[in-house]
Short mmCIF file of C-alpha atoms in Angstrom, two decimals:
data_model
loop_
_atom_site.label_atom_id
_atom_site.label_comp_id
_atom_site.label_asym_id
_atom_site.label_seq_id
_atom_site.Cartn_x
_atom_site.Cartn_y
_atom_site.Cartn_z
CA MET A 1 162.84 76.83 137.59
CA PRO A 2 162.17 74.36 134.53
CA ALA A 3 165.58 73.11 133.00
CA PHE A 4 163.85 74.42 129.67
CA ALA A 5 163.98 78.22 130.80
CA PRO A 6 166.90 80.44 129.55
CA SER A 7 166.53 84.04 130.49
CA ILE A 8 166.66 87.07 128.16
CA PRO A 9 169.93 88.25 127.37
CA LEU A 10 171.17 91.28 129.46
CA HIS A 11 170.96 93.67 126.49
CA VAL A 12 167.01 93.33 126.19
CA ALA A 13 166.27 92.35 129.91
CA ALA A 14 166.33 95.88 131.03
CA ALA A 15 164.13 97.24 128.17
CA THR A 16 161.72 94.21 128.94
CA ALA A 17 161.18 95.00 132.38
CA VAL A 18 160.63 98.82 131.79
CA ALA A 19 157.88 97.65 129.31
CA SER A 20 156.56 95.26 131.47
CA GLN A 21 156.26 97.86 134.59
CA SER A 22 154.61 100.37 131.96
CA GLN A 23 152.06 97.99 130.44
CA GLY A 24 149.36 98.55 133.02
CA ARG A 25 149.35 102.63 132.13
CA ARG A 26 148.58 101.65 128.30
CA GLY A 27 145.41 100.89 126.51
CA ARG A 28 145.37 97.25 125.45
CA ILE A 29 142.82 95.26 123.55
CA LYS A 30 141.85 92.04 125.03
CA THR A 31 141.97 88.84 123.01
CA THR A 32 140.11 85.57 123.79
CA SER A 33 143.05 83.92 125.06
CA ALA A 34 143.30 86.40 127.82
CA CYS A 35 146.60 87.82 125.86
CA CYS A 36 146.68 91.55 125.37
CA TRP A 37 147.89 93.61 122.40
CA ARG A 38 148.30 97.25 121.53
CA ARG A 39 149.14 99.02 118.21
CA ALA A 40 152.84 99.99 117.96
CA ALA A 41 153.32 103.77 118.22
CA VAL A 42 154.04 104.74 114.84
CA PRO A 43 154.85 108.55 113.77
CA VAL A 44 152.54 110.24 111.31
CA ASN A 45 154.91 112.14 109.06
CA MET A 46 155.14 110.39 105.86
CA ALA A 47 157.16 113.39 104.32
CA ALA A 48 160.38 111.51 104.25
CA VAL A 49 159.24 108.75 102.24
CA THR A 50 159.11 108.54 98.53
CA SER A 51 157.55 106.56 96.13
CA SER A 52 159.64 107.38 93.10
CA THR A 53 161.07 104.13 92.80
CA LEU A 54 157.60 102.82 92.49
CA SER A 55 156.97 105.16 89.51
CA LYS A 56 159.51 103.47 87.35
CA LEU A 57 157.75 100.24 87.64
CA ALA A 58 155.03 101.17 85.10
CA PRO A 59 153.44 99.04 83.46
CA LEU A 60 153.04 96.85 86.56
CA GLU A 61 153.26 93.38 85.94
CA ALA A 62 153.17 91.43 89.29
CA ILE A 63 152.47 91.86 93.06
CA LEU A 64 154.24 89.80 95.61
CA PHE A 65 152.71 89.51 99.02
CA ASP A 66 154.16 88.60 102.45
CA ILE A 67 151.12 86.80 104.69
CA ASP A 68 151.44 87.57 108.42
CA GLY A 69 151.12 90.94 109.47
CA THR A 70 150.58 91.95 105.58
CA LEU A 71 147.26 90.11 104.39
CA CYS A 72 146.06 89.66 108.01
CA ASP A 73 146.84 91.32 111.19
CA SER A 74 148.18 88.25 112.82
CA ASP A 75 150.99 89.17 114.97
CA PRO A 76 148.61 89.55 118.06
CA ILE A 77 147.82 85.95 117.82
CA HIS A 78 151.44 85.30 117.51
CA PHE A 79 152.47 87.43 120.30
CA CYS A 80 149.74 85.54 122.53
CA ALA A 81 150.95 82.29 121.68
CA PHE A 82 154.64 83.03 122.26
CA ARG A 83 153.92 84.88 125.35
CA GLU A 84 151.67 81.95 126.75
CA LEU A 85 154.37 79.23 126.18
CA LEU A 86 157.55 80.91 126.88
CA GLN A 87 156.02 81.58 130.31
CA GLN A 88 155.20 77.95 130.92
CA VAL A 89 158.65 76.89 130.11
CA GLY A 90 159.84 79.45 132.34
CA PHE A 91 161.73 81.53 129.94
CA ASN A 92 162.88 84.97 131.47
CA ASN A 93 162.30 83.21 135.00
CA GLY A 94 158.60 83.03 134.26
CA VAL A 95 158.37 86.80 133.43
CA PRO A 96 155.96 87.16 130.36
CA ILE A 97 157.59 89.04 127.76
CA SER A 98 156.58 92.30 126.59
CA GLU A 99 155.13 93.48 123.09
CA GLU A 100 158.33 95.67 122.60
CA PHE A 101 160.61 92.34 123.17
CA TYR A 102 158.33 90.33 120.79
CA SER A 103 158.48 93.22 118.01
CA ALA A 104 162.11 93.48 118.23
CA ASN A 105 163.31 89.91 118.77
CA ILE A 106 160.68 87.58 117.38
CA SER A 107 158.37 89.26 114.82
CA GLY A 108 159.11 88.21 111.32
CA GLY A 109 161.71 85.90 112.20
CA HIS A 110 162.32 82.10 110.55
CA ASN A 111 161.41 79.38 113.33
CA ASP A 112 165.11 77.77 112.86
CA ASP A 113 166.65 81.22 113.90
CA LEU A 114 164.15 81.97 116.63
CA ALA A 115 164.96 78.89 118.25
CA ARG A 116 168.49 79.44 118.27
CA VAL A 117 168.04 83.05 119.48
CA LEU A 118 165.65 82.16 122.34
CA PHE A 119 167.25 79.14 123.46
CA PRO A 120 171.08 79.17 122.66
CA ASP A 121 172.01 76.50 125.28
CA LEU A 122 169.23 74.19 124.43
CA ASP A 123 169.49 71.22 122.24
CA HIS A 124 168.28 72.34 118.73
CA ASP A 125 165.72 69.58 118.38
CA LYS A 126 164.14 70.42 121.61
CA ALA A 127 164.11 74.05 120.79
CA MET A 128 162.27 73.40 117.45
CA LYS A 129 159.92 71.24 119.46
CA PHE A 130 158.82 74.48 121.20
CA MET A 131 158.38 76.09 117.87
CA ASP A 132 156.46 73.32 116.65
CA ASP A 133 154.06 73.76 119.68
CA LYS A 134 153.85 77.41 119.48
CA GLU A 135 152.68 77.24 115.74
CA ALA A 136 150.09 74.62 116.76
CA LEU A 137 148.78 77.10 119.31
CA TYR A 138 148.72 79.64 116.84
CA ARG A 139 146.89 77.40 114.35
CA LYS A 140 144.24 76.69 117.21
CA LEU A 141 143.86 80.47 117.85
CA ALA A 142 143.57 81.98 114.43
CA PRO A 143 140.25 80.58 113.19
CA GLU A 144 138.41 82.60 115.74
CA GLN A 145 140.76 85.74 115.71
CA LEU A 146 142.49 86.16 112.06
CA VAL A 147 141.43 89.54 110.54
CA ALA A 148 142.19 90.86 107.11
CA VAL A 149 143.90 94.11 106.68
CA GLU A 150 141.56 97.06 105.66
CA GLY A 151 141.13 96.91 101.79
CA LEU A 152 142.65 93.66 101.17
CA HIS A 153 139.85 91.99 99.26
CA ASP A 154 139.23 95.36 97.09
CA LEU A 155 142.74 95.33 96.20
CA CYS A 156 142.43 91.44 95.15
CA ARG A 157 139.61 92.40 92.96
CA TRP A 158 141.63 95.18 91.42
CA ILE A 159 144.68 92.82 91.05
CA GLU A 160 142.27 90.35 89.00
CA ASP A 161 140.73 93.03 87.08
CA HIS A 162 144.08 94.17 85.76
CA LYS A 163 145.22 90.37 85.26
CA LEU A 164 148.35 91.09 87.22
CA LYS A 165 150.50 88.15 88.44
CA ARG A 166 150.84 87.23 91.98
CA ALA A 167 152.29 85.08 94.78
CA ALA A 168 152.49 84.86 98.51
CA VAL A 169 155.89 84.77 99.94
CA THR A 170 156.17 83.95 103.63
CA ASN A 171 158.74 82.45 106.43
CA ALA A 172 155.71 80.87 108.10
CA PRO A 173 155.39 77.16 108.11
CA ARG A 174 153.36 75.78 105.09
CA SER A 175 150.45 74.66 107.36
CA ASN A 176 150.10 78.19 108.96
CA ALA A 177 150.25 79.80 105.71
CA GLU A 178 147.69 77.55 104.04
CA LEU A 179 145.53 77.78 106.76
CA MET A 180 145.94 81.72 106.90
CA LEU A 181 145.28 81.84 103.18
CA SER A 182 142.11 79.48 103.47
CA LEU A 183 140.84 81.77 106.16
CA LEU A 184 141.14 84.96 104.30
CA GLY A 185 139.30 83.21 101.34
CA LEU A 186 142.37 83.73 98.99
CA THR A 187 143.56 80.00 98.53
CA GLU A 188 142.60 80.27 94.81
CA PHE A 189 143.92 83.85 94.32
CA PHE A 190 147.52 82.81 94.85
CA PRO A 191 148.61 80.54 92.28
CA VAL A 192 152.21 80.45 94.05
CA LEU A 193 152.80 79.94 97.70
CA VAL A 194 156.48 80.26 98.58
CA ILE A 195 157.72 79.08 101.83
CA GLY A 196 160.88 80.45 103.35
CA SER A 197 161.91 77.01 104.91
CA GLU A 198 161.60 75.46 101.61
CA CYS A 199 164.14 77.76 99.88
CA ASP A 200 167.90 77.54 100.28
CA ARG A 201 167.72 80.44 102.69
CA ALA A 202 164.57 81.99 104.15
CA LYS A 203 164.10 85.90 104.72
CA PRO A 204 165.88 88.02 105.23
CA PHE A 205 167.48 86.71 102.33
CA PRO A 206 166.18 87.20 99.10
CA ASP A 207 165.76 83.51 98.06
CA PRO A 208 162.20 83.24 98.69
CA TYR A 209 161.47 86.44 96.43
CA LEU A 210 163.66 85.28 93.86
CA LYS A 211 162.18 81.79 93.64
CA ALA A 212 158.39 83.46 93.53
CA LEU A 213 159.53 85.89 90.59
CA GLU A 214 160.99 82.77 88.59
CA LEU A 215 157.76 80.58 89.43
CA ILE A 216 155.22 83.30 88.13
CA GLY A 217 157.45 84.44 85.32
CA ALA A 218 157.84 88.22 86.33
CA SER A 219 160.37 90.76 86.17
CA PRO A 220 161.62 92.71 88.99
CA ASP A 221 161.59 95.84 87.04
CA HIS A 222 157.77 95.74 86.77
CA THR A 223 157.03 94.09 90.27
CA PHE A 224 156.93 95.40 93.96
CA ILE A 225 156.26 93.82 97.13
CA PHE A 226 154.14 94.09 100.30
CA GLU A 227 155.62 93.40 103.58
CA ASP A 228 155.26 94.37 107.40
CA SER A 229 158.51 93.32 108.75
CA ALA A 230 161.94 94.65 108.61
CA SER A 231 163.26 91.13 107.83
CA GLY A 232 160.79 90.91 105.05
CA ILE A 233 161.73 94.34 103.45
CA ARG A 234 165.62 93.43 103.65
CA ALA A 235 164.68 90.46 101.78
CA GLY A 236 162.75 92.28 99.04
CA VAL A 237 165.36 95.05 98.85
CA ALA A 238 167.93 92.00 98.35
CA ALA A 239 165.94 90.65 95.55
CA ASN A 240 166.01 94.07 93.87
CA VAL A 241 162.51 94.63 94.04
CA PRO A 242 160.76 97.78 95.49
CA VAL A 243 158.72 97.19 98.52
CA VAL A 244 155.76 98.82 100.29
CA GLY A 245 155.85 98.64 103.94
CA LEU A 246 152.60 98.21 105.96
CA THR A 247 152.72 99.89 109.19
CA THR A 248 150.26 97.16 110.80
CA ARG A 249 152.57 96.93 114.03
CA ASN A 250 156.00 97.79 113.51
CA PRO A 251 157.31 101.55 113.76
CA GLU A 252 157.87 103.56 110.56
CA LYS A 253 161.29 104.08 111.38
CA VAL A 254 162.15 100.30 111.44
CA LEU A 255 160.47 99.95 108.10
CA GLN A 256 162.16 103.01 106.42
CA ASP A 257 165.73 102.00 107.81
CA ALA A 258 164.94 98.30 106.25
CA GLY A 259 164.74 99.80 102.96
CA ALA A 260 160.85 100.43 102.18
CA SER A 261 160.26 102.61 99.25
CA LEU A 262 156.66 103.79 100.51
CA LEU A 263 154.67 103.13 104.00
CA ILE A 264 151.03 102.56 104.05
CA LYS A 265 148.70 102.31 106.89
CA ASP A 266 146.58 99.49 105.03
CA PHE A 267 145.43 98.78 101.44
CA GLN A 268 142.96 101.61 101.34
CA ASP A 269 145.82 104.14 101.98
CA PRO A 270 145.37 107.03 99.49
CA LYS A 271 148.92 106.90 98.75
CA LEU A 272 148.75 103.27 97.54
CA LEU A 273 145.75 103.96 95.45
CA SER A 274 147.52 106.81 94.02
CA ILE A 275 150.41 104.95 92.94
CA LEU A 276 148.62 101.86 91.58
CA GLU A 277 146.66 104.37 89.27
CA GLU A 278 150.08 105.81 88.24
CA ILE A 279 151.59 102.35 87.36
CA LYS A 280 148.65 100.19 86.36
CA PRO A 281 148.92 98.16 83.06
CA THR A 282 147.19 99.74 80.09
CA VAL A 283 144.02 98.74 78.54
CA ALA A 284 145.56 97.37 75.70
CA ALA A 285 148.21 95.41 77.80
CA VAL A 286 145.37 93.79 80.19
CA GLU A 287 143.36 92.79 77.06
CA GLN A 288 146.11 90.87 75.43
CA ILE A 289 146.76 88.69 78.65
#
């Protein structure tokens, strides 16, 4: 086994092994890098989710967006990159990581933290070199595989029409974030891009969202956040800003437990359209901006 080859901790190894054995029995979507992904199974009952917190935001002033998994369905690409490179270095004795392991231990995490979690016994600089290599592979795969979440561009036009303030806030490296915004055609749409590693603390701490509010001059009392991960939702909640969770890949219960005020499938979800209509700025307010 290569020296750069830690095993998965015992508390997740069993779950990973079970998941690996069962993968062959489930439907998967094949990608161009010979890596597979399936949508996370999520409950369909939304009755427990309330939007009352969002109703109090009227008139809406600003919307903050996470990028990975929120603007675009990028987790399958990240999963492929991690799966391929971790197997190459002999992680978990060379057994490929499962989707469940990725969702529970990697998705939404900051690279500095992930380096310590995945390689606790390795020199941190070497662990970060692995993370840099993984991000380079992601950027290589993204141009052919990145897909916007349904309804994104319609929502962006609605935001522009209502002259709402906005910012993109992410734990992704700046090079990744700028590439994704460019591929989505949203570089000019976001006047502010906040990178977690460029703040004192990244998500799940509130610092990135607090910085975004300050930079765009928005009040948390009239702002909400779009997020897809528990880490990001906790960051928004800690910043005292309501969060709308997208069930792009993560189970609903995980997002609810993190504190999401509302869960939606995508940006065309009727629940989102209804709340936007309820809290949108008045015509007079828009004309004054």
